[in-house]
PDB file of C-alpha atoms and ligand atoms in Angstrom:
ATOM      1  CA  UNK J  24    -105.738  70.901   2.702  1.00  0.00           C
ATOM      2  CA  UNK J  25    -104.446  67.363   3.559  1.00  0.00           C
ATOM      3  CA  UNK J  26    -102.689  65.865   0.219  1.00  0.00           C
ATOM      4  CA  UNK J  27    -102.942  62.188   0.182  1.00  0.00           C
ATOM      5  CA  UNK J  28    -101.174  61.108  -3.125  1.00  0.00           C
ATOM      6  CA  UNK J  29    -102.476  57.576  -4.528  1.00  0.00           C
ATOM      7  CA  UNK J  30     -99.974  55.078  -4.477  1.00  0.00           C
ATOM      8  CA  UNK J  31    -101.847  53.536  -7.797  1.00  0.00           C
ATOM      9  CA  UNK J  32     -99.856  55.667 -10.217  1.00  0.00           C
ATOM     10  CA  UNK J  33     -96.812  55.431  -8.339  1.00  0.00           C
ATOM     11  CA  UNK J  34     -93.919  53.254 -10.282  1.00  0.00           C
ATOM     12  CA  UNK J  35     -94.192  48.989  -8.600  1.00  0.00           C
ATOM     13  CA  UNK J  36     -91.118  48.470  -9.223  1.00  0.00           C
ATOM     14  CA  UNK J  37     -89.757  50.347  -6.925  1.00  0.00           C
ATOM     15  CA  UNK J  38     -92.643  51.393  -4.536  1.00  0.00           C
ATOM     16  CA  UNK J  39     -90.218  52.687  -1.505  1.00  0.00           C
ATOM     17  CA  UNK J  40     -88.359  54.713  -3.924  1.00  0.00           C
ATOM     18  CA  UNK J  41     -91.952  56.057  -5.298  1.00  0.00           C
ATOM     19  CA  UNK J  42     -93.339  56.783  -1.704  1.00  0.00           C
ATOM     20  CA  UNK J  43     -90.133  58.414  -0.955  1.00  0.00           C
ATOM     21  CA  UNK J  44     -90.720  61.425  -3.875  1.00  0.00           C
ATOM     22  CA  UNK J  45     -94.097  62.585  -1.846  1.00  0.00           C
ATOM     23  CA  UNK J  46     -93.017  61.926   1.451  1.00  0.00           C
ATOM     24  CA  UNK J  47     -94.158  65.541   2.740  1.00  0.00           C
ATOM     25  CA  UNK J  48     -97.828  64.519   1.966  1.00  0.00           C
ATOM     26  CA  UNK J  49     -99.604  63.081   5.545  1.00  0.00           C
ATOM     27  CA  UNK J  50    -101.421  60.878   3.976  1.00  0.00           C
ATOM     28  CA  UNK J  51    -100.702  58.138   1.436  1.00  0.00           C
ATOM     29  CA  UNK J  52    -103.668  56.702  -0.538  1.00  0.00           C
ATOM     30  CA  UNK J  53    -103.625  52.847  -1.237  1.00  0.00           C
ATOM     31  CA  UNK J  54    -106.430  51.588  -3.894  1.00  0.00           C
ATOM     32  CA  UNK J  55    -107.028  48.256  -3.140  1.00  0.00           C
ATOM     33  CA  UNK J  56    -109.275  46.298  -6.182  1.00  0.00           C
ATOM     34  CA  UNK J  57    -110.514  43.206  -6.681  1.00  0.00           C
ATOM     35  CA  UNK J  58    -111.601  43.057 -10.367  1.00  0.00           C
ATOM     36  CA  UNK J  59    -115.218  42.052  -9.113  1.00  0.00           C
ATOM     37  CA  UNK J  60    -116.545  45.504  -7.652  1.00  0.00           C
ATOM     38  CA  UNK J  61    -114.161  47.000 -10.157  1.00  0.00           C
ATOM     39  CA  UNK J  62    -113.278  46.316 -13.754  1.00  0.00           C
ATOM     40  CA  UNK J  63    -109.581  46.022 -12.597  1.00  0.00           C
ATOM     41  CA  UNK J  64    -107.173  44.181 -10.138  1.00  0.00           C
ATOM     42  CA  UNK J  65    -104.654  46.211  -8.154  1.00  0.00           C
ATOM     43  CA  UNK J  66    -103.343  45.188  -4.699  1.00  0.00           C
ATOM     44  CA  UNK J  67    -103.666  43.095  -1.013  1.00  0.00           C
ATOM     45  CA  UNK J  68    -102.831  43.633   2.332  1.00  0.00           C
ATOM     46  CA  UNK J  69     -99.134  42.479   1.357  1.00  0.00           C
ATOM     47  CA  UNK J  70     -98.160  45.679  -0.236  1.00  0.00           C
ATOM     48  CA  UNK J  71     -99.351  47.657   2.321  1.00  0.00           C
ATOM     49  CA  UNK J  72     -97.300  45.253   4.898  1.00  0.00           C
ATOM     50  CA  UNK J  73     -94.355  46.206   2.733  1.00  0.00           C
ATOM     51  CA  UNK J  74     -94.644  49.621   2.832  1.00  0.00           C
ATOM     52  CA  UNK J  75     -95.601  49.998   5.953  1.00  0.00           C
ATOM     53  CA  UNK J  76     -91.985  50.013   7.074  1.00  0.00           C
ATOM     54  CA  UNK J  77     -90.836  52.502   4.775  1.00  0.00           C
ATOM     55  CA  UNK J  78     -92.985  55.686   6.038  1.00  0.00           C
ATOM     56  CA  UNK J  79     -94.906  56.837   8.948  1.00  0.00           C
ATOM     57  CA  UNK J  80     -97.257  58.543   6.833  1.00  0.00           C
ATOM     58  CA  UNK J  81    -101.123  58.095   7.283  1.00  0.00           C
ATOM     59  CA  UNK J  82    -101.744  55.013   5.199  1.00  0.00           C
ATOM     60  CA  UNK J  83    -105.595  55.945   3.827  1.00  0.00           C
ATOM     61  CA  UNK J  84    -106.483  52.518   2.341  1.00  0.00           C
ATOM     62  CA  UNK J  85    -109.819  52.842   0.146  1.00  0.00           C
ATOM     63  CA  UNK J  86    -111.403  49.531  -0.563  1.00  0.00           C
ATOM     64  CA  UNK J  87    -112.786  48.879  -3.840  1.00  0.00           C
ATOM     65  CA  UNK J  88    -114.067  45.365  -3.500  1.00  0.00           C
ATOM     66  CA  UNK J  89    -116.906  43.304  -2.682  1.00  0.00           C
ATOM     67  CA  UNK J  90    -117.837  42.083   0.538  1.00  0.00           C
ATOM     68  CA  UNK J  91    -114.689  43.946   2.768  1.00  0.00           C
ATOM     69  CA  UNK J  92    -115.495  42.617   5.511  1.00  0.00           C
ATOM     70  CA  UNK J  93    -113.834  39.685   4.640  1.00  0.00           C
ATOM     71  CA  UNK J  94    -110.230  41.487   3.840  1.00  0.00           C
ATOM     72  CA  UNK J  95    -110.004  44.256   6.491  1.00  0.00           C
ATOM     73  CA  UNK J  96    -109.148  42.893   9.586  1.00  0.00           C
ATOM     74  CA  UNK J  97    -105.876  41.828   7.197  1.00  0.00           C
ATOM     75  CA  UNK J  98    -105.399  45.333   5.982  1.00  0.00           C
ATOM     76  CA  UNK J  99    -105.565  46.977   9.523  1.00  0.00           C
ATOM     77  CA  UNK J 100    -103.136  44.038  10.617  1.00  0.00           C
ATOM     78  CA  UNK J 101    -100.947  45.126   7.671  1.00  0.00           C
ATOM     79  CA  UNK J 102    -100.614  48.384   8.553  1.00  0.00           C
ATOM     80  CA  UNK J 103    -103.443  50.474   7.272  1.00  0.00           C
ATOM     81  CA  UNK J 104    -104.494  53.798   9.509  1.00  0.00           C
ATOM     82  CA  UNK J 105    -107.951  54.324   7.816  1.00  0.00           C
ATOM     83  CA  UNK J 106    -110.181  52.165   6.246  1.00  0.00           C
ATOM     84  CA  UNK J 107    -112.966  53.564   3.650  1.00  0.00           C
ATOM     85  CA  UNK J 108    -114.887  50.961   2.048  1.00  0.00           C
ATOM     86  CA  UNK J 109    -118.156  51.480  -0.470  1.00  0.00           C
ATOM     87  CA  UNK J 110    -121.682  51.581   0.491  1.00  0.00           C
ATOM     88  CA  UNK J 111    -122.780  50.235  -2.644  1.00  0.00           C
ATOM     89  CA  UNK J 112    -120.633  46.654  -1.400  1.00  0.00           C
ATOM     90  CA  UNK J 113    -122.113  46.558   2.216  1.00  0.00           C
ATOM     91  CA  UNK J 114    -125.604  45.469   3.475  1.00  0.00           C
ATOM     92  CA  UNK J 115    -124.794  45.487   7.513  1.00  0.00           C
ATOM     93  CA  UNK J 116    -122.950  48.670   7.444  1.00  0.00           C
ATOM     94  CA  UNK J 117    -123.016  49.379  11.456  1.00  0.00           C
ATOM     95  CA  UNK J 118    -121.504  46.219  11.569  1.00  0.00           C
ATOM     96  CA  UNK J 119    -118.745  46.962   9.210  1.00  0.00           C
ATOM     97  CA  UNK J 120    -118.016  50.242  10.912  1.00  0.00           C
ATOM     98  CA  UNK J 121    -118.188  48.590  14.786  1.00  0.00           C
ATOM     99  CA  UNK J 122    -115.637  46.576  12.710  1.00  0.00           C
ATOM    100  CA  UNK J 123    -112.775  48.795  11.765  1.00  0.00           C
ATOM    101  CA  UNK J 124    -113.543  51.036  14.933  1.00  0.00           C
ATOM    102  CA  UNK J 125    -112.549  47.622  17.099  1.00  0.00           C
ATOM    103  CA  UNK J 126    -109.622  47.206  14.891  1.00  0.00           C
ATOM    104  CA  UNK J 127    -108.369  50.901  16.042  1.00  0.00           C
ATOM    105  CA  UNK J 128    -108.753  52.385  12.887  1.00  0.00           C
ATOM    106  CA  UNK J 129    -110.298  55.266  11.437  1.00  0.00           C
ATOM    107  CA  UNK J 130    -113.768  54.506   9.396  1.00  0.00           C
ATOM    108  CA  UNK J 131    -114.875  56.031   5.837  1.00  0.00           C
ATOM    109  CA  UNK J 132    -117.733  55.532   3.564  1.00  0.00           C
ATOM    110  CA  UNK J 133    -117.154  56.129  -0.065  1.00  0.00           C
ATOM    111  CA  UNK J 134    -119.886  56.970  -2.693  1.00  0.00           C
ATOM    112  CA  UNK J 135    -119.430  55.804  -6.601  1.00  0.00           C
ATOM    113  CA  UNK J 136    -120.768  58.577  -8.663  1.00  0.00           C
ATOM    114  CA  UNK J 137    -124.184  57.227  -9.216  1.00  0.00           C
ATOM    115  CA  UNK J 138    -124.843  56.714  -5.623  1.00  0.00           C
ATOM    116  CA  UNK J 139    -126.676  59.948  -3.977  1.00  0.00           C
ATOM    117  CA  UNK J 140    -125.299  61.683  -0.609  1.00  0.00           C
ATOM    118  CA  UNK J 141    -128.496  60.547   0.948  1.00  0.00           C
ATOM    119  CA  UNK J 142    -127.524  56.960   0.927  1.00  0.00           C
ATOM    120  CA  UNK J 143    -125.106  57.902   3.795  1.00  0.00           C
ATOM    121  CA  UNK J 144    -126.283  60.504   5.336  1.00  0.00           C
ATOM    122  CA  UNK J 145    -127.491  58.817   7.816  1.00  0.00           C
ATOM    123  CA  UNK J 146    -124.045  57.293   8.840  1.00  0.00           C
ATOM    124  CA  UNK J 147    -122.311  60.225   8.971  1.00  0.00           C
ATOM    125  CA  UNK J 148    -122.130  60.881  12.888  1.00  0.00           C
ATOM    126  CA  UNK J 149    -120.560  57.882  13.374  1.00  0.00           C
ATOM    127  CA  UNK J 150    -117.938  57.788  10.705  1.00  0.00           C
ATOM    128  CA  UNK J 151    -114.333  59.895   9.652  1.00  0.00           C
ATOM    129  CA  UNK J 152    -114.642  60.438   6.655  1.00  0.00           C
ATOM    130  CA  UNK J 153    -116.892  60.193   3.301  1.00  0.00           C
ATOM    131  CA  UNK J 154    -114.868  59.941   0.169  1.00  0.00           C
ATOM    132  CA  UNK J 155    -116.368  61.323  -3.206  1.00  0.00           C
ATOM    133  CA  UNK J 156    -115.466  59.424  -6.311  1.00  0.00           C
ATOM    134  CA  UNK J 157    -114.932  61.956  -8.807  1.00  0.00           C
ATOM    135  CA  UNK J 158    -114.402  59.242 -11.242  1.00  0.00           C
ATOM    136  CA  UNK J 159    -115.512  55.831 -12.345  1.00  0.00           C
ATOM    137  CA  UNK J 160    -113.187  53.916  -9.621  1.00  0.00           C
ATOM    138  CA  UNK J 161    -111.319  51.306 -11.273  1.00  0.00           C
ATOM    139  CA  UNK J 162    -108.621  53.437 -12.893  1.00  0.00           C
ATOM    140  CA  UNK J 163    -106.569  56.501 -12.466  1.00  0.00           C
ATOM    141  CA  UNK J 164    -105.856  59.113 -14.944  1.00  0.00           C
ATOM    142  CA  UNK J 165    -110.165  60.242 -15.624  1.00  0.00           C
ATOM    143  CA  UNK J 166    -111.318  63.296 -15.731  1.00  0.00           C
ATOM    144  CA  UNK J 167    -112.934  64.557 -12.960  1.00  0.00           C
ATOM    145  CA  UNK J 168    -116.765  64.429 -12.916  1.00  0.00           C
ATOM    146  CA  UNK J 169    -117.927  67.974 -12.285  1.00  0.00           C
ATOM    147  CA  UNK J 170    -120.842  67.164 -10.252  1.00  0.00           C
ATOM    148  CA  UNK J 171    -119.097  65.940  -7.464  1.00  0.00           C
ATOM    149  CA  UNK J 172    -118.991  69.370  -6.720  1.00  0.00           C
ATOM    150  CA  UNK J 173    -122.481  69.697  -5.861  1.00  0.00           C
ATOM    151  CA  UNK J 174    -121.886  66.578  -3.914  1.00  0.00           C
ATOM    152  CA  UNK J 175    -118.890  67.815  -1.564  1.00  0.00           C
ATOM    153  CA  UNK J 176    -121.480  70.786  -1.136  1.00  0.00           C
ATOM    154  CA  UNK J 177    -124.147  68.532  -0.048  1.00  0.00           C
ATOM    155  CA  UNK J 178    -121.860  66.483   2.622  1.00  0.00           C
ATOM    156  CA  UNK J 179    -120.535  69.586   3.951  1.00  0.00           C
ATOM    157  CA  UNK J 180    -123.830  71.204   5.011  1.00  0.00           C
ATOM    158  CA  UNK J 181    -124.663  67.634   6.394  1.00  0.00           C
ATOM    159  CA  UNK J 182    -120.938  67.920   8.919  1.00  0.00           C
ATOM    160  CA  UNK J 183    -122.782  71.186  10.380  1.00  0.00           C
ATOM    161  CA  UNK J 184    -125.528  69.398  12.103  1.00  0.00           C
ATOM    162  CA  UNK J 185    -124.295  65.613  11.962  1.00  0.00           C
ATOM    163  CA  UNK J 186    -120.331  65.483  12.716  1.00  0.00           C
ATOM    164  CA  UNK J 187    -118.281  68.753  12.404  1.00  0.00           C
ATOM    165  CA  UNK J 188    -115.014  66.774  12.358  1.00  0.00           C
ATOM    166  CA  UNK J 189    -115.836  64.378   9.700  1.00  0.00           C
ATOM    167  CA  UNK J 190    -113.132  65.316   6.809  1.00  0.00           C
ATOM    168  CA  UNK J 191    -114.124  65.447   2.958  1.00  0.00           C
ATOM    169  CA  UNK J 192    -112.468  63.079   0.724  1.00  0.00           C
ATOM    170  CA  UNK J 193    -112.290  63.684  -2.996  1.00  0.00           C
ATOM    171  CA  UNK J 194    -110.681  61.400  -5.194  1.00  0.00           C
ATOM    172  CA  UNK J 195    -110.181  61.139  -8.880  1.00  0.00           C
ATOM    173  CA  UNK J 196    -109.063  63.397 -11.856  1.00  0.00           C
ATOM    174  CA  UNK J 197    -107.448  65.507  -9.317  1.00  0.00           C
ATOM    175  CA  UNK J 198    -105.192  68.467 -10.271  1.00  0.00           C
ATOM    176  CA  UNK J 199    -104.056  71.884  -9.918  1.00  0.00           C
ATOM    177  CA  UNK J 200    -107.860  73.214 -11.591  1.00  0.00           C
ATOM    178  CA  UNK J 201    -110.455  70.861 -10.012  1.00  0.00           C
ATOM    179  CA  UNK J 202    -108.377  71.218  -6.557  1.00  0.00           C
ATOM    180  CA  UNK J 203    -110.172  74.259  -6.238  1.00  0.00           C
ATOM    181  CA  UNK J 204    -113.488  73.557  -6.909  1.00  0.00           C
ATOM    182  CA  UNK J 205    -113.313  70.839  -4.668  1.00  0.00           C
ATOM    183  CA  UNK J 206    -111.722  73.381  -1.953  1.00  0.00           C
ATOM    184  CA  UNK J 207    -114.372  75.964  -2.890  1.00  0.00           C
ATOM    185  CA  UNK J 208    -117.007  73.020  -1.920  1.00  0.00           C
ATOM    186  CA  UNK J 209    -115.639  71.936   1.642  1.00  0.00           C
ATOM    187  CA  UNK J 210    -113.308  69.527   0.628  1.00  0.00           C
ATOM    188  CA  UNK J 211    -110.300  68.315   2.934  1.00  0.00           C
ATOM    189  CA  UNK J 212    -108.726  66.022   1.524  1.00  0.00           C
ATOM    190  CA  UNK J 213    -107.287  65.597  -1.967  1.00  0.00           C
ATOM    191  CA  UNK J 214    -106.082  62.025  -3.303  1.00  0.00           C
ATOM    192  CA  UNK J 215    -104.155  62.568  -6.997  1.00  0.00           C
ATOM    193  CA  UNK J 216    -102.265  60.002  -8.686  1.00  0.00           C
ATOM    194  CA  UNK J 217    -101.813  60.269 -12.082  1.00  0.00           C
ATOM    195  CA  UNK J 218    -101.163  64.379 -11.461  1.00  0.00           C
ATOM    196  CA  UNK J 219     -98.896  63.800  -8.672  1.00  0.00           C
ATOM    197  CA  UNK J 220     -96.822  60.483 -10.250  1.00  0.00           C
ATOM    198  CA  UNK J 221     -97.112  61.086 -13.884  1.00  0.00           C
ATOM    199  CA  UNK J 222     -94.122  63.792 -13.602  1.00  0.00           C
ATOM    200  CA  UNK J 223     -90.663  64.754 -13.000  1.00  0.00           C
ATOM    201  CA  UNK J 224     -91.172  66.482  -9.839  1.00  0.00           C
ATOM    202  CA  UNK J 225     -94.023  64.986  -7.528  1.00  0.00           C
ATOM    203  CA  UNK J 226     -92.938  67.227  -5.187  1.00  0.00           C
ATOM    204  CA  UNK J 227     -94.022  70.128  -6.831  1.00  0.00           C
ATOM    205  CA  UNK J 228     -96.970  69.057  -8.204  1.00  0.00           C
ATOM    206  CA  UNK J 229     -98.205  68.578  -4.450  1.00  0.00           C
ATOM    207  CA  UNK J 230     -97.121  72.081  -3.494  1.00  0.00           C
ATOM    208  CA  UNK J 231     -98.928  73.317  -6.558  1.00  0.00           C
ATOM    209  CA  UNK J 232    -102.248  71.427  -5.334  1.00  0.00           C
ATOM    210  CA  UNK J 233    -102.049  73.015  -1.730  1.00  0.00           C
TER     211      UNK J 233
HETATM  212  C1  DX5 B 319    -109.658  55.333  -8.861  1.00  0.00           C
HETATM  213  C2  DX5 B 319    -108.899  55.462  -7.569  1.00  0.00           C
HETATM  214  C3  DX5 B 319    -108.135  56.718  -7.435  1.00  0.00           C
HETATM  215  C4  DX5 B 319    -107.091  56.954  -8.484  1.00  0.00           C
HETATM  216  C5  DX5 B 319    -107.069  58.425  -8.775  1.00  0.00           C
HETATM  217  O1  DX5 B 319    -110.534  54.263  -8.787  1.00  0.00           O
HETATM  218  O2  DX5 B 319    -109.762  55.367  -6.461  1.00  0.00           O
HETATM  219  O3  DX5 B 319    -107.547  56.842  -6.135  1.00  0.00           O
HETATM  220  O4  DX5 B 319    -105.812  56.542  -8.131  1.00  0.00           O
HETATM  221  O5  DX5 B 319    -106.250  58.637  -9.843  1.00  0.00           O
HETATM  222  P1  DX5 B 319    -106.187  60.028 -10.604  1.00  0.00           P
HETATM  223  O6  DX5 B 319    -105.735  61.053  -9.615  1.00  0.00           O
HETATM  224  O7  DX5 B 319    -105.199  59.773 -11.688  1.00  0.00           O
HETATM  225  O8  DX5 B 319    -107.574  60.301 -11.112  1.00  0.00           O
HETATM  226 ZN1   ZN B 320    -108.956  55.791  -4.355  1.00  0.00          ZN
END
């Protein structure tokens, strides 16, 4: 199980210092949003350019704005490993994913919880990853949407015949409980924040998810 702890519960005042606590996770999950797709406004390609120095971790940068297009050839310039952006905010999605993939980074699709697996399915061979919201996105610290179980399930019978190295993402009321549902679904990836951040020992709190 790849742990990819989100960077939006982390402490901004001292990010480095933050990122330092999980450093044994691979991956590092970056929210970007713009307060248009999203009821809220977190971050730009600048933060991740100022991070970027500080680890070698897999920067997983999920964007939750409209019309990305626009932002990620920034974000890859930045520093950002893998790009997921939302189907829901894209009408030319080959074109999108041709995008990133000329960039040289890795491609996801993510579905809000309202938006069916079949509205990707049909993407799936040609992408990394799908990402579930589990949650509203917009904020950390919900409770996860039991559902999205059935949804993980869905995807994962999909990777058989479509794309057997496409990796699960689930993200959103993430801890030491829903882990394993999502697990027991076919999930491979795990993004917490608020479980992860929200406490005097980060580390542990990611051993306890694996
Ligand atoms: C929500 C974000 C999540 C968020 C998860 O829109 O996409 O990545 O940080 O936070 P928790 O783990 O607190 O639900
Ligand atoms: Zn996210």
């Amino acid at each position: 199980m790849i742990i990819a702890p989100s960077i939006l519960s982390a402490d901004f005042g001292k990010l480095a210092e933050s990122v330092a606590l999980v450093k044994d996770a691979k991956w590092l999950h970056v929210d970007v949003m713009d307060g248009h797709f999203v009821p809220n406004i977190s971050i730009g390609p600048i933060v991740v350019k100022g991070l970027r120095p500080y680890t070698t971790q897999v920067l997983d940068t999920h964007l939750m704005i409209s019309e990305p297009g626009k932002y990620i050839p920034q974000f890859v310039e930045a520093g950002s490993d893998r790009i997921t952006f939302h189907i829901e905010t894209v009408e030319d999605v080959p074109g999108i994913i041709k995008m990133i993939r000329k960039l040289g980074a890795k491609v996801g699709i993510s579905i809000k919880p309202a938006t069916p697996v079949s509205d990707i399915a049909k993407w799936i061979p040609f992408i990394d990853q799908v990402l579930v919201m589990s949650v509203e996105p917009g904020f950390g610290g919900q409770e996860f949407m039991m559902n999205s179980s059935l949804k993980i399930m869905e995807i994962s019978e999909l990777r058989e015949s479509l794309n057997k190295d496409l990796l699960i993402v689930v993200d959103g009321g993430i801890n030491n409980i829903t882990a394993k549902f999502c697990k027991e679904a076919g999930a491979d990836v795990l993004v917490a924040g608020s479980y992860i951040f929200n406490s005097d020992n980060p580390k542990q709190k990611m051993d306890s998810l694996r």
